Amino acid sequence: MPSITKRVPSGRTSKAPGKPTDKRSAKAKQSTPKAATGRRVALPNAARKRPRQARARATVDAILEAAARVLVEEGYEGANTNRIAEVAGVSIGSLYQYFPNKQALVSALVERHVRHIMDLLGSGLMTAASLPLPEGIRRLVQVMLDVHRLEPELHRVLAEQLPRISTPDHHRQTNTTAQAMIKGYLEQRRAELRPGLDLETVPFILVHSVEAVTHAAVIEQPETDPERLVDEVTAMIVAYMLPHPH
Amino acid sequence: MPSITKRVPSGRTSKAPGKPTDKRSAKAKQSTPKAATGRRVALPNAARKRPRQARARATVDAILEAAARVLVEEGYEGANTNRIAEVAGVSIGSLYQYFPNKQALVSALVERHVRHIMDLLGSGLMTAASLPLPEGIRRLVQVMLDVHRLEPELHRVLAEQLPRISTPDHHRQTNTTAQAMIKGYLEQRRAELRPGLDLETVPFILVHSVEAVTHAAVIEQPETDPERLVDEVTAMIVAYMLPHPH
DNA sequence: AATTAATATGAGCAAATACTCGATTTACCA
DNA sequence: TGGTAAATCGAGTATTTGCTCATATTAATT
């Protein structure tokens, strides 16, 4: 059978105008058992076609925007592509013009979100670099809290689905990058740290601890006093990393 | 008996504990447009019928066992009731004899798992109670790690889905219970703690930090040295909570 | 043995949903 | 102005999947 399922010639969106590689005999409803339509999956991620005109770019934006809204309002399972297209005010066909499948759409959303977070974290580290260590750490904790408070609902849904969507590799790498950034920061301040602190393990602990606490604070207990929480978490980290005044 | 079913508009489950309000004349394939079958949802959780004979109990066990396996192997979305029944070696009809719907099945699994965790945590606290504080804390961290290493894959899948399955209330309550246990433990040891420590915020931070770190350690970095991790996390908590030797 | 209750079966249905494709509209440019 | 490429449209389709129900089988009870 002509496996049209994963065409998208190597993702290359070259114009190749009159080159419809797939001929696909008209209809042939029964002949191709699992070919024609239904549930399948093309290349994940890679956009099928890149928008070249302004209005196309607007369409893509509208789709992403709508996807975020629907995802937040209906959850991942309740979010179907037809609905997303409807909310975006475009036809389902347009959606599939730019995203080869549902996963790719969500992936794009995740990438955008992660990029945003990493940017914040990066600039937070810049600020922290010029501060005394305790203040610097406080700044970083604050940044993490801000990250979560930015779009808490979207963050929650994406965070839940992230392990499933992105490849484990990609997920791990994002995490590793964050840890590497923290590690770099700590190495610069090594002189101020408690001697013997394990700079391999510490970033791992910090990233996950702070992420979890801020996440939970935003999701579960929005009424918690943010200042107090930041103070406490900072205190914990400082007590752990700085030399004990002994 | 009249089927205790209730159609649900979209994927979202209404928690309304509806009564068997619908009469539903038998069959009438066409007359009841959206009545007969398809996607619907009955009362969540509550088992439809309780097994009275030994073989029925065996069936229920087999179903739960199979559900866990399939959930781990295929993920939540890939796990469908027909497959679970097949793996369990029972018919789909039998499955629905004891679980009114898919959610109820997963809920049962979650409940079992949570009970298991709380038991471990409880007995861990018992042990910790008779130890000096630093050792006690180390013990608790170790217990959390053990919890995750028990059935890491199942834990991951359930943890991902938990916010969606159980009601937010139930989820929060489980968490609150854990925090209350920790709080009780700390209050007993108040004399040994740093004065001025906020016993409202600390359990929140501890539970989420330790949970996240141990979770990540098991899921993302199975090769990490567990001893070292437990040591570090313990050190962090101790440095935070005990009085600084100043 | 006969009757009843509990348990098990599985073919089949209705709804949901990801995705296609031929046709139409809009922008671009020589 | 006309030609062509880009963008849009949306009805239709193949699958999947949660779940029912009439019927069959096994165990408890009389």
XYZ file of C-alpha atoms (C1' of nucleotides) in Angstrom:
552
model
C 0.000 0.000 0.000
C 1.219 3.477 -0.649
C 2.093 4.620 2.755
C 0.886 8.140 2.481
C 0.730 8.315 6.173
C 4.167 9.686 6.696
C 4.769 11.556 3.580
C 5.818 15.099 4.271
C 8.972 14.582 2.328
C 11.528 14.644 5.086
C 9.866 17.614 6.562
C 11.316 19.788 3.886
C 8.796 22.370 3.010
C 10.435 23.135 -0.269
C 7.997 24.686 -2.586
C 7.932 21.686 -4.892
C 4.705 22.924 -6.311
C 3.652 20.522 -8.953
C 5.200 17.573 -7.286
C 2.388 15.762 -5.617
C 4.268 12.608 -4.923
C 1.184 10.909 -3.728
C -1.106 9.908 -6.475
C -3.651 8.053 -4.512
C -6.146 6.544 -6.850
C -9.398 8.307 -6.420
C -11.110 7.265 -3.263
C -10.661 3.514 -3.231
C -12.533 3.397 -0.014
C -11.923 -0.190 0.890
C -8.712 -0.907 -0.932
C -6.441 0.920 1.455
C -7.350 -0.402 4.855
C -5.648 2.079 7.109
C -4.468 4.543 4.585
C -7.104 7.051 3.787
C -7.956 8.776 7.000
C -8.708 8.049 10.574
C -6.258 7.949 13.420
C -2.685 8.264 12.376
C 0.410 10.187 13.114
C 2.803 11.937 10.833
C 6.147 13.335 11.769
C 5.736 14.951 15.115
C 6.788 18.489 15.765
C 8.046 19.802 12.442
C 5.615 22.292 11.007
C 4.119 21.072 7.827
C 4.328 24.332 5.992
C 5.725 27.658 6.976
C 3.473 30.681 6.753
C 4.804 33.155 4.223
C 2.216 35.852 4.253
C 1.187 38.023 7.149
C -2.311 36.657 7.332
C -0.929 33.122 7.508
C 1.219 34.096 10.422
C -1.841 35.553 12.063
C -3.620 32.272 11.500
C -0.858 30.325 13.157
C -0.920 32.682 16.098
C -4.646 32.401 16.420
C -4.383 28.635 16.400
C -1.727 28.590 19.100
C -3.688 31.055 21.141
C -6.844 29.023 20.826
C -5.002 25.830 21.624
C -3.758 27.337 24.856
C -7.235 28.496 25.784
C -8.933 25.239 24.985
C -6.242 23.259 26.699
C -6.718 25.281 29.830
C -10.479 25.188 29.724
C -11.067 21.614 28.695
C -7.908 19.818 29.680
C -5.820 17.735 27.360
C -8.344 15.034 26.741
C -11.186 17.405 26.198
C -9.227 19.440 23.717
C -9.838 18.296 20.185
C -8.495 19.819 17.038
C -11.875 20.668 15.613
C -12.700 22.671 18.669
C -9.362 24.435 18.625
C -9.877 25.438 15.014
C -13.343 26.682 15.838
C -12.139 28.787 18.751
C -9.328 30.130 16.606
C -11.888 31.129 14.033
C -10.231 29.182 11.260
C -11.161 26.007 9.505
C -9.826 22.652 10.522
C -8.085 22.464 7.177
C -6.036 25.532 7.953
C -4.950 24.043 11.206
C -3.586 20.978 9.518
C -1.899 23.173 6.982
C 0.576 24.281 9.609
C 0.576 21.474 12.124
C 0.881 17.918 10.870
C -0.949 16.544 13.883
C -2.255 17.319 17.291
C 0.972 16.480 19.051
C 2.896 18.893 16.901
C 0.515 21.614 17.907
C 0.912 20.961 21.577
C 4.633 20.590 21.121
C 4.819 24.027 19.581
C 2.978 25.375 22.569
C 5.337 23.639 24.928
C 8.394 24.902 23.121
C 7.145 28.434 23.269
C 6.425 28.086 26.953
C 9.761 26.502 27.785
C 11.593 29.169 25.831
C 9.781 31.763 27.856
C 10.735 30.129 31.121
C 14.353 29.707 30.169
C 14.541 33.340 29.177
C 13.220 34.410 32.528
C 15.572 32.104 34.324
C 18.501 33.342 32.263
C 17.868 36.983 32.929
C 17.236 36.143 36.554
C 20.694 34.645 36.699
C 22.135 37.786 35.165
C 20.611 39.846 37.913
C 21.653 37.384 40.558
C 25.243 37.474 39.373
C 25.700 40.974 40.703
C 24.147 40.334 44.081
C 25.466 38.840 47.286
C 24.719 35.146 47.362
C 21.729 35.125 49.693
C 20.072 37.929 47.778
C 20.934 36.261 44.507
C 19.287 33.057 45.582
C 16.272 34.908 46.775
C 16.069 36.530 43.380
C 16.153 33.165 41.638
C 13.467 31.705 43.833
C 11.374 34.741 43.129
C 11.865 34.270 39.409
C 10.689 30.698 39.600
C 7.606 31.808 41.441
C 6.964 34.467 38.833
C 7.338 31.910 36.101
C 4.559 29.880 37.595
C 2.327 32.790 38.299
C 2.570 34.015 34.757
C 0.199 31.493 33.242
C -0.454 29.048 36.009
C -3.240 27.126 34.354
C -1.461 26.663 31.079
C 1.663 25.741 32.900
C -0.134 23.068 34.820
C -1.668 21.429 31.789
C 1.548 21.534 29.824
C 3.586 20.310 32.751
C 1.269 17.369 33.140
C 1.550 16.472 29.513
C 5.159 17.346 28.979
C 6.524 13.936 29.812
C 4.174 12.420 27.280
C 4.579 14.892 24.481
C 8.190 15.731 24.180
C 10.563 12.876 23.886
C 12.135 11.906 27.185
C 15.380 13.165 25.731
C 14.051 16.593 25.050
C 12.459 16.781 28.444
C 15.595 15.697 30.168
C 17.677 18.089 28.185
C 15.603 21.081 29.150
C 16.003 20.057 32.710
C 19.689 19.486 32.299
C 20.106 22.912 30.788
C 18.455 24.534 33.759
C 20.657 22.585 36.100
C 23.736 23.530 34.139
C 22.837 27.185 34.400
C 22.488 26.906 38.148
C 25.686 24.960 38.374
C 27.550 27.634 36.465
C 26.229 30.249 38.795
C 27.272 28.309 41.849
C 30.729 27.651 40.497
C 31.275 31.345 40.102
C 30.359 31.761 43.747
C 32.189 28.738 44.928
C 34.263 30.770 47.355
C 31.170 31.749 49.273
C 29.769 28.242 49.506
C 30.258 25.699 52.181
C 33.352 23.680 51.343
C 32.710 20.187 50.163
C 29.331 20.961 48.684
C 28.623 18.569 45.855
C 28.089 20.738 42.811
C 26.723 17.805 40.835
C 23.896 16.917 43.144
C 22.981 20.342 44.424
C 21.603 21.789 41.188
C 19.482 18.697 40.768
C 18.007 19.140 44.198
C 17.556 22.859 43.852
C 15.856 22.815 40.498
C 13.392 20.162 41.477
C 12.700 21.472 44.943
C 12.095 25.031 43.952
C 10.077 24.032 40.917
C 7.859 21.747 42.963
C 7.270 24.166 45.796
C 6.491 27.141 43.593
C 4.341 24.998 41.370
C 2.370 23.664 44.282
C 2.076 27.090 45.809
C 0.503 28.508 42.694
C -1.703 25.551 41.895
C -2.833 24.299 45.265
C -2.659 27.240 47.549
C -3.022 30.472 45.648
C -3.817 32.188 48.896
C -0.401 31.522 50.360
C 1.633 34.604 51.030
C 4.234 34.592 48.264
C 6.726 36.675 50.204
C 6.731 34.326 53.105
C 7.189 31.315 50.867
C 10.079 32.863 48.996
C 11.669 33.751 52.277
C 11.380 30.272 53.630
C 12.655 28.512 50.557
C 15.528 30.931 50.335
C 16.321 30.337 53.966
C 16.396 26.625 53.376
C 18.764 26.852 50.464
C 21.020 29.367 52.112
C 21.241 27.352 55.289
C 22.139 24.372 53.218
C 24.728 25.892 50.961
C 26.476 28.548 52.929
C 29.054 27.623 55.505
C 27.547 27.132 58.932
C 28.687 29.904 61.215
C 30.401 27.562 63.566
C -32.289 -3.047 37.067
C -32.250 0.154 35.141
C -28.803 1.118 34.068
C -27.470 3.828 36.263
C -25.975 5.763 33.488
C -25.949 9.319 32.620
C -24.791 10.921 29.483
C -22.168 13.501 29.782
C -21.766 16.329 27.353
C -18.071 16.316 26.851
C -15.201 14.432 28.295
C -15.520 16.279 31.516
C -17.125 14.264 34.208
C -19.822 15.899 36.113
C -19.509 14.744 39.635
C -23.197 15.066 40.211
C -24.201 11.914 42.015
C -27.196 11.531 39.823
C -29.862 9.101 40.659
C -31.116 6.535 38.256
C -33.381 9.136 36.830
C -33.386 7.748 33.334
C -35.881 5.097 32.565
C -34.896 4.149 29.090
C -37.247 1.752 27.392
C -35.484 -1.408 26.448
C -33.624 -1.361 23.190
C -35.391 0.743 20.607
C -32.200 1.090 18.681
C -33.161 4.112 16.695
C -35.795 5.668 18.831
C -33.381 6.844 21.473
C -30.897 8.782 19.446
C -28.065 9.195 21.851
C -29.220 6.874 24.507
C -28.247 3.307 23.966
C -24.509 3.184 24.101
C -21.496 5.164 23.145
C -19.447 7.354 25.360
C -20.998 7.779 28.682
C -20.153 7.871 32.304
C -21.878 6.465 35.308
C -21.203 7.237 38.906
C -17.500 7.556 39.288
C -15.656 5.531 41.841
C -18.327 3.490 43.530
C -18.074 -0.108 42.481
C -21.097 -1.227 40.575
C -21.394 -4.544 42.267
C -19.439 -6.136 45.006
C -17.913 -9.537 44.398
C -19.378 -12.120 46.707
C -17.711 -15.302 45.614
C -14.028 -16.084 45.635
C -13.723 -16.290 41.879
C -15.300 -12.889 41.556
C -12.750 -11.454 43.883
C -10.067 -13.072 41.789
C -11.559 -11.447 38.730
C -11.468 -8.028 40.304
C -7.862 -8.554 41.312
C -6.933 -9.678 37.846
C -8.565 -6.605 36.384
C -6.742 -4.251 38.712
C -3.499 -6.035 38.070
C -3.988 -5.840 34.342
C -4.982 -2.205 34.541
C -1.749 -1.403 36.297
C 0.264 -3.273 33.728
C -1.458 -1.762 30.739
C -1.327 1.694 32.233
C 2.398 1.359 32.696
C 3.016 -0.133 29.288
C 0.723 1.988 27.178
C 0.199 5.118 29.219
C -3.169 6.510 30.150
C -4.331 7.348 26.679
C -3.188 4.093 25.212
C -4.936 2.108 27.880
C -8.434 1.134 26.837
C -10.853 -0.994 28.745
C -11.065 -3.675 26.107
C -7.348 -4.194 26.262
C -7.345 -4.257 30.036
C -10.006 -6.918 30.038
C -8.047 -8.908 27.499
C -4.840 -8.727 29.511
C -6.740 -9.657 32.632
C -8.080 -12.668 30.834
C -11.675 -11.754 31.435
C -14.377 -10.436 29.174
C -15.133 -6.778 28.846
C -18.525 -7.469 30.325
C -16.999 -8.724 33.523
C -14.950 -5.606 33.839
C -18.018 -3.437 33.686
C -19.667 -5.688 36.190
C -17.389 -4.349 38.881
C -16.333 -0.961 37.616
C -18.996 1.379 36.288
C -16.523 3.121 34.024
C -12.909 3.583 33.181
C -12.372 6.369 35.659
C -13.667 4.259 38.499
C -11.149 1.612 37.587
C -8.246 4.014 37.618
C -9.572 5.600 40.776
C -9.547 2.252 42.495
C -5.950 1.834 41.453
C -5.062 5.261 42.742
C -6.749 4.683 46.043
C -4.888 1.465 46.541
C -1.626 3.154 45.712
C -2.213 6.155 47.929
C -3.184 3.922 50.808
C 0.047 2.068 50.341
C 2.078 5.252 50.387
C 0.364 6.650 53.431
C 0.957 3.409 55.254
C 4.644 3.566 54.515
C 4.818 7.171 55.549
C 2.930 6.456 58.748
C 5.171 3.623 59.817
C 8.164 5.708 58.815
C 6.992 8.370 61.207
C 6.640 5.804 63.934
C 10.240 4.792 63.490
C 11.387 8.371 63.248
C 9.664 9.252 66.477
C 12.208 7.263 68.466
C 15.259 8.687 66.747
C 17.227 11.869 67.193
C 15.931 14.499 64.855
C 18.582 14.342 62.149
C 18.346 10.579 61.970
C 14.589 10.751 62.030
C 14.557 13.089 59.100
C 16.942 10.923 57.227
C 14.615 8.024 57.840
C 11.673 9.934 56.415
C 13.564 10.968 53.324
C 14.581 7.388 52.848
C 10.984 6.281 53.141
C 9.910 8.715 50.462
C 12.588 7.393 48.181
C 11.483 3.847 48.876
C 7.931 4.798 48.093
C 8.964 5.913 44.672
C 11.218 3.007 44.009
C 8.502 0.548 44.858
C 6.581 0.855 41.612
C 8.166 3.794 39.879
C 6.451 3.411 36.547
C 3.001 2.965 37.974
C 3.610 5.811 40.340
C 4.552 8.088 37.506
C 1.500 7.342 35.441
C -0.841 7.657 38.378
C 0.831 10.813 39.606
C 0.415 12.360 36.201
C -3.225 11.495 36.055
C -4.064 12.029 39.675
C -5.027 15.664 39.314
C -7.406 14.712 36.569
C -8.914 11.618 38.100
C -9.565 12.350 41.683
C -11.438 15.459 42.481
C -9.207 18.389 43.394
C -10.604 18.065 46.874
C -9.512 14.509 47.291
C -6.108 15.268 45.894
C -5.613 18.223 48.143
C -6.812 16.287 51.127
C -4.316 13.513 50.641
C -1.642 16.103 50.470
C -2.970 17.895 53.496
C -2.975 14.685 55.441
C 0.651 14.074 54.661
C 1.520 17.598 55.700
C -0.454 17.231 58.896
C 1.470 14.093 59.763
C 4.755 15.884 59.262
C 3.527 18.828 61.223
C 2.577 16.621 64.120
C 5.983 15.064 64.102
C 7.696 18.429 64.100
C 5.548 19.751 66.898
C 6.596 16.894 69.078
C 10.187 17.844 68.400
C 9.646 21.541 68.619
C 12.250 21.889 71.357
C 14.973 20.711 69.033
C 14.007 23.003 66.193
C 15.239 26.436 65.399
C 13.046 28.906 67.260
C 10.697 30.875 65.111
C 10.360 28.178 62.490
C 6.984 28.496 60.799
C 5.278 25.187 61.382
C 2.583 26.024 58.856
C 4.834 26.612 55.899
C 7.563 24.123 56.624
C 5.547 20.940 56.111
C 4.322 22.319 52.818
C 7.849 22.915 51.651
C 9.150 19.635 52.946
C 6.476 17.441 51.476
C 6.743 18.972 48.050
C 10.502 19.225 47.979
C 11.192 15.719 49.062
C 8.462 14.322 46.876
C 9.778 16.120 43.803
C 13.400 15.251 44.338
C 12.825 11.594 45.030
C 10.373 11.385 42.191
C 12.806 12.950 39.762
C 15.637 10.815 41.038
C 13.745 7.628 40.347
C 12.246 8.697 37.050
C 14.956 10.730 35.419
C 18.151 9.509 36.889
C 17.845 5.949 38.041
C 21.622 5.756 38.061
C 21.982 8.364 40.779
C 23.464 7.080 43.974
C 20.492 6.911 46.343
C 22.580 7.153 49.473
C 24.225 10.348 48.379
C 20.884 11.884 47.446
C 19.291 10.996 50.742
C 22.281 12.450 52.519
C 22.100 15.709 50.659
C 18.400 16.217 51.035
C 18.640 15.387 54.699
C 21.471 17.845 55.093
C 19.400 20.528 53.462
C 16.424 19.993 55.720
C 18.486 19.696 58.852
C 20.461 22.828 58.086
C 17.192 24.597 57.564
C 15.305 23.434 60.596
C 17.809 22.964 63.341
C 19.200 25.943 65.165
C 22.318 27.319 63.536
C 25.241 26.672 65.829
C 26.030 30.277 66.222
C -32.433 -32.653 41.513
C -34.329 -28.572 40.973
C -34.283 -23.748 41.624
C -32.167 -19.533 42.203
C -28.497 -16.347 42.551
C -23.957 -14.974 41.142
C -20.764 -14.613 37.592
C -18.994 -14.557 32.994
C -19.222 -13.811 27.964
C -18.510 -11.018 23.690
C -20.710 -9.258 19.491
C -22.022 -4.912 18.491
C -23.432 -0.034 18.865
C -23.086 5.094 19.063
C -20.339 8.764 19.760
C -16.072 11.056 19.370
C -12.262 12.637 16.828
C -7.901 13.115 14.060
C -7.166 14.024 9.648
C -7.791 14.411 4.154
C -8.660 16.507 -0.204
C -10.868 18.792 -3.867
C -12.489 23.168 -4.388
C -12.565 28.162 -3.495
C -10.792 32.555 -2.175
C -7.165 35.867 -1.508
C -2.703 38.038 -2.158
C 1.374 38.782 -5.036
C 3.806 40.310 -9.107
C 5.208 40.818 -13.901
C -4.751 42.398 -16.234
C -3.963 37.900 -15.931
C -1.442 34.190 -14.126
C 0.075 31.666 -10.247
C 1.233 30.606 -5.724
C -0.391 30.925 -1.015
C -3.930 30.431 2.015
C -8.505 28.970 3.415
C -12.418 26.222 3.623
C -15.310 22.329 5.527
C -17.990 18.216 4.535
C -16.743 13.685 4.794
C -14.247 9.325 6.371
C -11.925 5.596 8.912
C -10.932 4.288 13.399
C -11.110 4.007 17.933
C -13.335 3.134 22.219
C -16.371 3.139 26.285
C -20.021 0.571 27.348
C -24.588 -2.454 27.051
C -27.371 -6.447 27.097
C -29.113 -10.848 25.884
C -27.389 -15.148 26.741
C -24.538 -18.781 28.725
C -22.109 -20.900 32.570
C -21.035 -21.885 37.271
C -21.881 -21.926 42.283
C -24.965 -21.776 46.344
C -29.365 -23.237 48.365
C -33.450 -25.773 48.938
